[in-house]
Amino acid sequence: MFVVHYFSPMGVHYTTCSICEASCGVVVEVVDGKVTDIRGDPDDPLSEGHICPKATALSDLQSDPDRLRQPMKRTESGFEPCSWDEALEAVASEIYRIQSEYGRDAVGIYLGNPNVHNLGSLLFGPPLIRSLRSRNTYSATSVDQLPQMMAAAQMFGHQLLMPVPDVDRTDLFVIIGGNPLVSNGSLMTAPGIGRRMKAIQARGGRVVVIDPRRTETANKADEHVFIRPGTDSALLMSMIGVILDEDRVDLGVHSEIIDGLETIRTAVAAFAPETVADFTGVDAARIRALALELCDTPRAAVYGRLGACTQEFGALTAWLINVANIITGHLDIEGGVMFTQPAFDAMYPPGRPTGRGKRGRWKSRVRQLPEFSSELPVSVLAEEILTPGEGQIRGMLVLAGNPVLSTPNGKQLDRAFDSLEFCVAVDFFINETSRHASYILPAAPPLSRAHCDVVFQILQVRNTAKYSPAVLPLEPNVRHDWQILHELKTRLEDKRGGVGLRARLQRRAVAALGPRGLVDAGLRLGRRGLRKGWAGLSVRKLEKSPHGVDLGALEPCLKERMPPGHDRVSLAPELFLEDVDRLLERLQVPPPNLVLIGRRQLRSNNSWLHNSPRLMKGKDRCTLMIHPMDAERNGIVDGAPTRICSRTGSVVAPAKVSDEVMAGVVSLPHGFGHGRQGVQLSVAGSKPGVSINDLTDDLLVDGLSGNAALSGVPVTVAAL
Ligand SMILES: Nc1nc2c(c(=O)[nH]1)N[C@H]1C(S)=C(S)[C@@H](COP(=O)(O)OP(=O)(O)OC[C@H]3O[C@@H](n4cnc5c(=O)[nH]c(N)nc54)[C@H](O)[C@@H]3O)O[C@H]1N2
Ligand SMILES: Nc1nc2c(c(=O)[nH]1)N[C@H]1C(S)=C(S)[C@@H](COP(=O)(O)OP(=O)(O)OC[C@H]3O[C@@H](n4cnc5c(=O)[nH]c(N)nc54)[C@H](O)[C@@H]3O)O[C@H]1N2
Ligand code: SF4
Ligand SMILES: [Mo]
């Protein structure tokens, strides 16, 4: 049953870019074992040739001299190479020691974003994490989409049932806090979104962007509405109120299973457009018109993304976006918001189903923030390391993450990591976080890995399936993430003892199958597998279609996709209703003079592509964007170094004076700040920039979900 791949030193390979969610099909040409060309694959049914500049970084990453190619251990005189056996044994022993000495919660885990783009990590990470049984599990989820997962769990019964806008058939696409032209789409796997937006316009439809910055997406939209950061929930409350007042509710095809409409009526009563206009910065007439346009457009979709989530009312916003779609009849219909029918179903992978999104089974020790789906909000990580007492974190396992740059109050987290007894990072760079590690275990770069987007098949705007074998062989002293994770789990279990024969055999079988075998099992057992007889999908079948297989446009399927025993949609879950008072109170509070928001850039991917020479060419991108009025008021001129201060710290960046941001808002990109001592990224270090997360505040969270409020941080600015 095993297929052996012989890596040819020459040739053309069809594969998938795994850097971001768009999952573009790429063609990679290899000569003498070296990548000579990377271009878009026009035959990929989802991306149809689209790529972005980051795809070329795949080969920079491959050849990067700073990329680790053997395990490293920290010594008095810096990092030194060591053997895999030494590293794995030391790591397993230290984790075992700390958990035996202080209890299982004393080892914390942080999972970074690349885990969801890595087939092996997705399949082999969860068993290791379960076996650690630590309540101190954290991930990038709580600086990202946690509110949307919470809304999905509470309303549709499963955290992964996040509705996807059917952009290819919609006539009104309302984007709240997303910049897909730069991010290439998120929780909406839609490579080539620019082309898809143009198609909406070509069929007479409209794209509306609601954002405190006139973004690249806003520039291509039909309408851009500035909104004060953190106020989207009030805007949505108001829109929903208009729809109810005007008697325009249409619950659509699922009206018989939707509960809670009357409760919504009471909740929105206090949010008339005139009441929220000053608070949101959006004109009352505009609020009314947008609400009615949603009712008047049979194919319309409201879509919210990062800016809607990483704010103090992120959960309310995520919930209300769903409500707006549902009460205007746009749930689960063509051109509205829909659900996918993935060939490999990450909701029900082989083995055990993914958690539905339970919440509040335990709370963080210091600040009492609730767990969601077995994870605590990462905003509490530093205090859980720094605050002495029972349950304090003494050791950290960081898997493909860089929380020092990507989570709030990075300086504090730096201090926290510095104080740990032990830390291990599975990563291929010595960066801002891994420099604190006692051991760094180097994982394989993307082109050496087989890829199948088992997570993003859940979020695609079209059902497709694809399996891409690795393009390049594994370097001699590098291992796959899944191998590292599996080996750590095995060693830890053996140290604990008591592993029965059956468990040992199972362990061995799973390792023998590897990611390929497990995906194969999932495909065969899935809805498009054995049940379809000869036509059923398997990895072998997908390998014969290297561009991917088109499985058609999204189809109404909500009832089928809701988990067993869950057959109703809740418009008004209590959890959200209880949070409305907090928003009402906020309406009464005068806003800060100046707040900070982020800014994604096409040639970055969070913090980890800044060592690619091709992506770092050109001018310094880590600039503070500021409105001309705010610049003048603070004596700041374009290009001048400017100090930005918040409760947690201060940084200096060159000003970029522009009315692209609304007055009262300044913007810095995230992922920079490579000037920290000990970072070994030579290209990134030449334009280190500063970290926005040295300004964001670990105490500023969405009170309901615990998600970090990275947007809307009060700051002051001054010319240097
Ligand atoms: N202020 C502000 N902060 C933000 C955001 C923002 O918009 N503004 N965005 C947030 C969002 S959406 C996210 S998802 C997080 C991301 O937060 P993180 O995931 O913590 O940060 P990344 O920069 O993605 O770091 C990924 C790390 O994984 C390594 N890596 C890459 N691929 C692999 C792999 O295949 N295997 C292994 N083992 N390692 C790998 C990289 O070298 C890097 O060290 O940042 C968040 N932080
Ligand atoms: N090039 C590139 N692509 C990426 C990434 C990257 O770093 N670089 N990261 C990937 C990841 S991990 C993710 S999660 C996705 C994110 O994908 P997106 O969500 O599309 O990306 P952002 O650019 O962060 O978009 C957030 C938008 O919200 C706006 N915003 C900020 N605060 C508010 C607010 O309070 N209300 C409203 N309405 N808007 C607000 C910001 O101005 C910004 O335009 O991108 C992915 N793709
Ligand atoms: S948009 Fe760019 S980074 Fe994202 S998958 Fe496509 S090529 Fe890769
Ligand atoms: Mo993200």
Short mmCIF file of N, CA and C in Angstrom, two decimals, residues 337-446:
data_model
loop_
_atom_site.label_atom_id
_atom_site.label_comp_id
_atom_site.label_asym_id
_atom_site.label_seq_id
_atom_site.Cartn_x
_atom_site.Cartn_y
_atom_site.Cartn_z
N VAL A 337 -24.60 33.17 2.25
CA VAL A 337 -23.51 32.52 2.96
C VAL A 337 -23.82 31.03 3.04
N MET A 338 -22.80 30.23 2.77
CA MET A 338 -23.04 28.79 2.58
C MET A 338 -22.06 27.95 3.37
N PHE A 339 -22.21 26.65 3.25
CA PHE A 339 -21.31 25.72 3.91
C PHE A 339 -20.76 24.73 2.88
N THR A 340 -19.60 24.19 3.18
CA THR A 340 -18.93 23.31 2.22
C THR A 340 -19.23 21.84 2.53
N GLN A 341 -18.91 21.00 1.57
CA GLN A 341 -19.04 19.54 1.76
C GLN A 341 -17.70 18.90 1.42
N PRO A 342 -16.74 19.05 2.34
CA PRO A 342 -15.38 18.65 2.00
C PRO A 342 -15.21 17.14 1.83
N ALA A 343 -14.32 16.79 0.92
CA ALA A 343 -14.03 15.38 0.68
C ALA A 343 -13.38 14.76 1.91
N PHE A 344 -12.41 15.46 2.48
CA PHE A 344 -11.85 15.06 3.77
C PHE A 344 -12.51 15.96 4.79
N ASP A 345 -13.30 15.40 5.67
CA ASP A 345 -14.10 16.24 6.54
C ASP A 345 -13.39 16.47 7.88
N ALA A 346 -12.81 17.66 8.02
CA ALA A 346 -12.06 17.96 9.25
C ALA A 346 -12.97 18.02 10.48
N MET A 347 -14.30 18.08 10.27
CA MET A 347 -15.19 18.01 11.43
C MET A 347 -15.25 16.57 11.95
N TYR A 348 -15.09 15.64 11.03
CA TYR A 348 -15.12 14.22 11.41
C TYR A 348 -13.94 13.48 10.80
N PRO A 349 -12.72 13.81 11.22
CA PRO A 349 -11.56 13.11 10.67
C PRO A 349 -11.54 11.67 11.19
N PRO A 350 -10.75 10.80 10.55
CA PRO A 350 -10.67 9.44 11.06
C PRO A 350 -10.15 9.48 12.49
N GLY A 351 -10.64 8.59 13.31
CA GLY A 351 -10.22 8.62 14.71
C GLY A 351 -11.31 9.25 15.53
N ARG A 352 -11.13 10.50 15.91
CA ARG A 352 -12.17 11.11 16.73
C ARG A 352 -12.64 12.43 16.12
N PRO A 353 -13.94 12.73 16.28
CA PRO A 353 -14.45 13.99 15.71
C PRO A 353 -13.82 15.20 16.38
N THR A 354 -13.70 16.28 15.63
CA THR A 354 -13.21 17.53 16.19
C THR A 354 -14.24 18.08 17.18
N GLY A 355 -13.77 18.67 18.27
CA GLY A 355 -14.68 19.23 19.27
C GLY A 355 -15.63 20.23 18.63
N ARG A 356 -16.85 20.28 19.18
CA ARG A 356 -17.86 21.17 18.58
C ARG A 356 -17.68 22.62 19.00
N GLY A 357 -16.87 22.85 20.03
CA GLY A 357 -16.66 24.23 20.47
C GLY A 357 -17.30 24.48 21.83
N LYS A 358 -17.00 23.56 22.79
CA LYS A 358 -17.47 23.76 24.15
C LYS A 358 -16.70 24.93 24.75
N ARG A 359 -17.24 25.48 25.83
CA ARG A 359 -16.63 26.69 26.37
C ARG A 359 -16.81 26.72 27.88
N GLY A 360 -15.82 27.33 28.55
CA GLY A 360 -15.97 27.65 29.97
C GLY A 360 -15.83 26.47 30.91
N ARG A 361 -15.25 25.35 30.44
CA ARG A 361 -15.09 24.20 31.33
C ARG A 361 -14.02 24.47 32.38
N TRP A 362 -13.08 25.36 32.06
CA TRP A 362 -12.14 25.87 33.07
C TRP A 362 -11.77 27.29 32.71
N LYS A 363 -11.12 27.92 33.69
CA LYS A 363 -10.76 29.33 33.48
C LYS A 363 -9.28 29.50 33.70
N SER A 364 -8.74 30.57 33.17
CA SER A 364 -7.32 30.81 33.38
C SER A 364 -7.12 31.10 34.87
N ARG A 365 -5.94 30.74 35.34
CA ARG A 365 -5.68 30.79 36.77
C ARG A 365 -5.68 32.23 37.31
N VAL A 366 -5.01 33.13 36.60
CA VAL A 366 -4.83 34.48 37.15
C VAL A 366 -6.03 35.38 36.86
N ARG A 367 -6.45 35.45 35.62
CA ARG A 367 -7.48 36.43 35.25
C ARG A 367 -8.87 35.81 35.08
N GLN A 368 -8.94 34.49 35.19
CA GLN A 368 -10.24 33.83 35.10
C GLN A 368 -10.93 34.00 33.75
N LEU A 369 -10.16 34.00 32.66
CA LEU A 369 -10.81 34.02 31.34
C LEU A 369 -11.16 32.58 30.96
N PRO A 370 -12.30 32.41 30.27
CA PRO A 370 -12.76 31.05 30.01
C PRO A 370 -12.03 30.36 28.86
N GLU A 371 -11.93 29.06 28.99
CA GLU A 371 -11.41 28.21 27.91
C GLU A 371 -12.43 28.14 26.78
N PHE A 372 -11.96 28.00 25.54
CA PHE A 372 -12.85 27.66 24.43
C PHE A 372 -12.19 26.53 23.66
N SER A 373 -12.92 25.44 23.47
CA SER A 373 -12.40 24.30 22.74
C SER A 373 -11.02 23.88 23.26
N SER A 374 -10.92 23.81 24.57
CA SER A 374 -9.70 23.36 25.27
C SER A 374 -8.52 24.32 25.14
N GLU A 375 -8.78 25.56 24.74
CA GLU A 375 -7.69 26.54 24.69
C GLU A 375 -8.05 27.76 25.52
N LEU A 376 -7.02 28.32 26.15
CA LEU A 376 -7.20 29.58 26.86
C LEU A 376 -6.76 30.73 25.96
N PRO A 377 -7.30 31.93 26.17
CA PRO A 377 -6.89 33.07 25.34
C PRO A 377 -5.42 33.41 25.55
N VAL A 378 -4.71 33.60 24.46
CA VAL A 378 -3.26 33.79 24.56
C VAL A 378 -2.89 35.10 25.25
N SER A 379 -3.85 36.02 25.38
CA SER A 379 -3.56 37.26 26.11
C SER A 379 -3.18 37.00 27.56
N VAL A 380 -3.51 35.83 28.10
CA VAL A 380 -3.16 35.56 29.50
C VAL A 380 -1.86 34.77 29.62
N LEU A 381 -1.25 34.43 28.50
CA LEU A 381 -0.07 33.55 28.56
C LEU A 381 1.04 34.13 29.43
N ALA A 382 1.40 35.40 29.22
CA ALA A 382 2.52 35.97 29.97
C ALA A 382 2.25 35.93 31.47
N GLU A 383 1.04 36.32 31.87
CA GLU A 383 0.76 36.33 33.32
C GLU A 383 0.73 34.92 33.90
N GLU A 384 0.37 33.95 33.09
CA GLU A 384 0.37 32.57 33.59
C GLU A 384 1.81 32.05 33.77
N ILE A 385 2.74 32.63 33.04
CA ILE A 385 4.15 32.25 33.22
C ILE A 385 4.75 33.05 34.37
N LEU A 386 4.37 34.32 34.48
CA LEU A 386 5.06 35.21 35.42
C LEU A 386 4.49 35.19 36.83
N THR A 387 3.24 34.77 36.99
CA THR A 387 2.63 34.83 38.33
C THR A 387 2.91 33.55 39.10
N PRO A 388 3.64 33.64 40.21
CA PRO A 388 3.95 32.44 40.98
C PRO A 388 2.69 31.82 41.59
N GLY A 389 2.80 30.56 41.90
CA GLY A 389 1.68 29.86 42.55
C GLY A 389 1.44 28.52 41.88
N GLU A 390 0.54 27.77 42.47
CA GLU A 390 0.25 26.46 41.93
C GLU A 390 -0.36 26.59 40.54
N GLY A 391 0.16 25.83 39.61
CA GLY A 391 -0.38 25.89 38.25
C GLY A 391 0.39 26.86 37.35
N GLN A 392 1.42 27.49 37.90
CA GLN A 392 2.23 28.41 37.10
C GLN A 392 2.93 27.64 35.98
N ILE A 393 3.00 28.26 34.80
CA ILE A 393 3.69 27.61 33.67
C ILE A 393 5.20 27.71 33.87
N ARG A 394 5.88 26.56 33.81
CA ARG A 394 7.35 26.54 33.99
C ARG A 394 8.07 26.17 32.70
N GLY A 395 7.35 25.53 31.81
CA GLY A 395 7.96 25.10 30.55
C GLY A 395 7.00 25.35 29.40
N MET A 396 7.54 25.66 28.23
CA MET A 396 6.67 25.93 27.07
C MET A 396 7.09 25.08 25.88
N LEU A 397 6.06 24.65 25.16
CA LEU A 397 6.25 23.95 23.89
C LEU A 397 5.64 24.86 22.83
N VAL A 398 6.47 25.40 21.95
CA VAL A 398 5.96 26.32 20.92
C VAL A 398 6.04 25.62 19.57
N LEU A 399 4.90 25.37 18.99
CA LEU A 399 4.86 24.66 17.70
C LEU A 399 4.50 25.65 16.60
N ALA A 400 5.46 25.92 15.72
CA ALA A 400 5.21 26.80 14.56
C ALA A 400 4.50 28.09 14.95
N GLY A 401 5.09 28.78 15.90
CA GLY A 401 4.47 30.04 16.32
C GLY A 401 5.52 31.04 16.73
N ASN A 402 5.14 32.30 16.71
CA ASN A 402 6.06 33.35 17.12
C ASN A 402 5.31 34.35 17.99
N PRO A 403 4.82 33.87 19.15
CA PRO A 403 3.93 34.72 19.96
C PRO A 403 4.57 36.02 20.43
N VAL A 404 5.90 36.07 20.53
CA VAL A 404 6.53 37.32 20.98
C VAL A 404 6.20 38.46 20.02
N LEU A 405 6.11 38.14 18.73
CA LEU A 405 5.73 39.18 17.77
C LEU A 405 4.24 39.20 17.46
N SER A 406 3.55 38.10 17.71
CA SER A 406 2.18 38.03 17.18
C SER A 406 1.09 38.13 18.23
N THR A 407 1.45 38.23 19.51
CA THR A 407 0.39 38.36 20.52
C THR A 407 0.64 39.62 21.35
N PRO A 408 -0.39 40.12 22.02
CA PRO A 408 -0.27 41.44 22.64
C PRO A 408 0.78 41.52 23.75
N ASN A 409 1.32 42.69 23.89
CA ASN A 409 2.35 42.99 24.91
C ASN A 409 3.56 42.05 24.76
N GLY A 410 4.16 42.12 23.60
CA GLY A 410 5.29 41.25 23.27
C GLY A 410 6.48 41.40 24.21
N LYS A 411 6.71 42.59 24.69
CA LYS A 411 7.86 42.80 25.60
C LYS A 411 7.66 42.00 26.88
N GLN A 412 6.42 42.02 27.38
CA GLN A 412 6.13 41.26 28.60
C GLN A 412 6.30 39.76 28.32
N LEU A 413 5.87 39.34 27.15
CA LEU A 413 5.99 37.92 26.83
C LEU A 413 7.47 37.53 26.68
N ASP A 414 8.26 38.45 26.13
CA ASP A 414 9.71 38.24 26.08
C ASP A 414 10.26 37.96 27.47
N ARG A 415 9.85 38.81 28.42
CA ARG A 415 10.33 38.63 29.81
C ARG A 415 9.83 37.29 30.34
N ALA A 416 8.59 36.96 30.02
CA ALA A 416 8.02 35.71 30.53
C ALA A 416 8.80 34.51 29.98
N PHE A 417 9.05 34.50 28.68
CA PHE A 417 9.79 33.38 28.10
C PHE A 417 11.20 33.28 28.70
N ASP A 418 11.76 34.43 28.99
CA ASP A 418 13.09 34.47 29.57
C ASP A 418 13.14 33.82 30.94
N SER A 419 12.00 33.84 31.63
CA SER A 419 11.98 33.34 33.00
C SER A 419 11.67 31.84 33.08
N LEU A 420 11.39 31.21 31.94
CA LEU A 420 10.97 29.81 31.97
C LEU A 420 12.13 28.88 32.37
N GLU A 421 11.78 27.77 32.96
CA GLU A 421 12.80 26.75 33.24
C GLU A 421 13.21 26.05 31.94
N PHE A 422 12.24 25.94 31.03
CA PHE A 422 12.51 25.18 29.81
C PHE A 422 11.55 25.61 28.70
N CYS A 423 12.09 25.61 27.50
CA CYS A 423 11.22 25.93 26.36
C CYS A 423 11.75 25.18 25.14
N VAL A 424 10.85 24.62 24.36
CA VAL A 424 11.26 24.01 23.10
C VAL A 424 10.43 24.62 21.98
N ALA A 425 11.08 24.90 20.86
CA ALA A 425 10.37 25.44 19.71
C ALA A 425 10.56 24.49 18.54
N VAL A 426 9.47 24.13 17.90
CA VAL A 426 9.57 23.40 16.64
C VAL A 426 9.42 24.46 15.55
N ASP A 427 10.52 24.80 14.93
CA ASP A 427 10.53 25.95 14.01
C ASP A 427 11.80 25.84 13.16
N PHE A 428 11.80 26.57 12.03
CA PHE A 428 13.04 26.51 11.26
C PHE A 428 13.88 27.78 11.34
N PHE A 429 13.51 28.68 12.24
CA PHE A 429 14.31 29.90 12.39
C PHE A 429 14.63 30.15 13.87
N ILE A 430 15.76 30.86 14.08
CA ILE A 430 16.01 31.41 15.42
C ILE A 430 15.42 32.82 15.37
N ASN A 431 14.18 32.92 15.83
CA ASN A 431 13.50 34.21 15.74
C ASN A 431 13.17 34.74 17.12
N GLU A 432 12.25 35.71 17.17
CA GLU A 432 11.99 36.46 18.39
C GLU A 432 11.52 35.53 19.52
N THR A 433 10.81 34.49 19.19
CA THR A 433 10.34 33.56 20.22
C THR A 433 11.32 32.40 20.41
N SER A 434 11.75 31.79 19.31
CA SER A 434 12.56 30.57 19.47
C SER A 434 13.93 30.87 20.08
N ARG A 435 14.37 32.12 20.04
CA ARG A 435 15.65 32.44 20.68
C ARG A 435 15.59 32.17 22.18
N HIS A 436 14.38 32.08 22.74
CA HIS A 436 14.24 31.78 24.17
C HIS A 436 14.28 30.27 24.43
N ALA A 437 14.27 29.47 23.36
CA ALA A 437 14.13 28.03 23.56
C ALA A 437 15.44 27.39 24.02
N SER A 438 15.31 26.32 24.78
CA SER A 438 16.49 25.53 25.15
C SER A 438 16.87 24.66 23.97
N TYR A 439 15.85 24.19 23.25
CA TYR A 439 16.09 23.39 22.03
C TYR A 439 15.19 23.90 20.92
N ILE A 440 15.73 23.94 19.72
CA ILE A 440 14.90 24.24 18.55
C ILE A 440 14.97 23.03 17.63
N LEU A 441 13.80 22.51 17.29
CA LEU A 441 13.74 21.32 16.43
C LEU A 441 13.31 21.76 15.04
N PRO A 442 14.21 21.63 14.05
CA PRO A 442 13.93 22.18 12.73
C PRO A 442 13.00 21.31 11.90
N ALA A 443 11.88 21.90 11.50
CA ALA A 443 10.90 21.17 10.70
C ALA A 443 11.16 21.39 9.22
N ALA A 444 10.53 20.57 8.41
CA ALA A 444 10.73 20.64 6.96
C ALA A 444 10.03 21.87 6.39
N PRO A 445 10.66 22.55 5.44
CA PRO A 445 10.01 23.68 4.78
C PRO A 445 8.93 23.19 3.80
N PRO A 446 8.04 24.10 3.37
CA PRO A 446 6.86 23.67 2.61
C PRO A 446 7.15 22.81 1.37
#
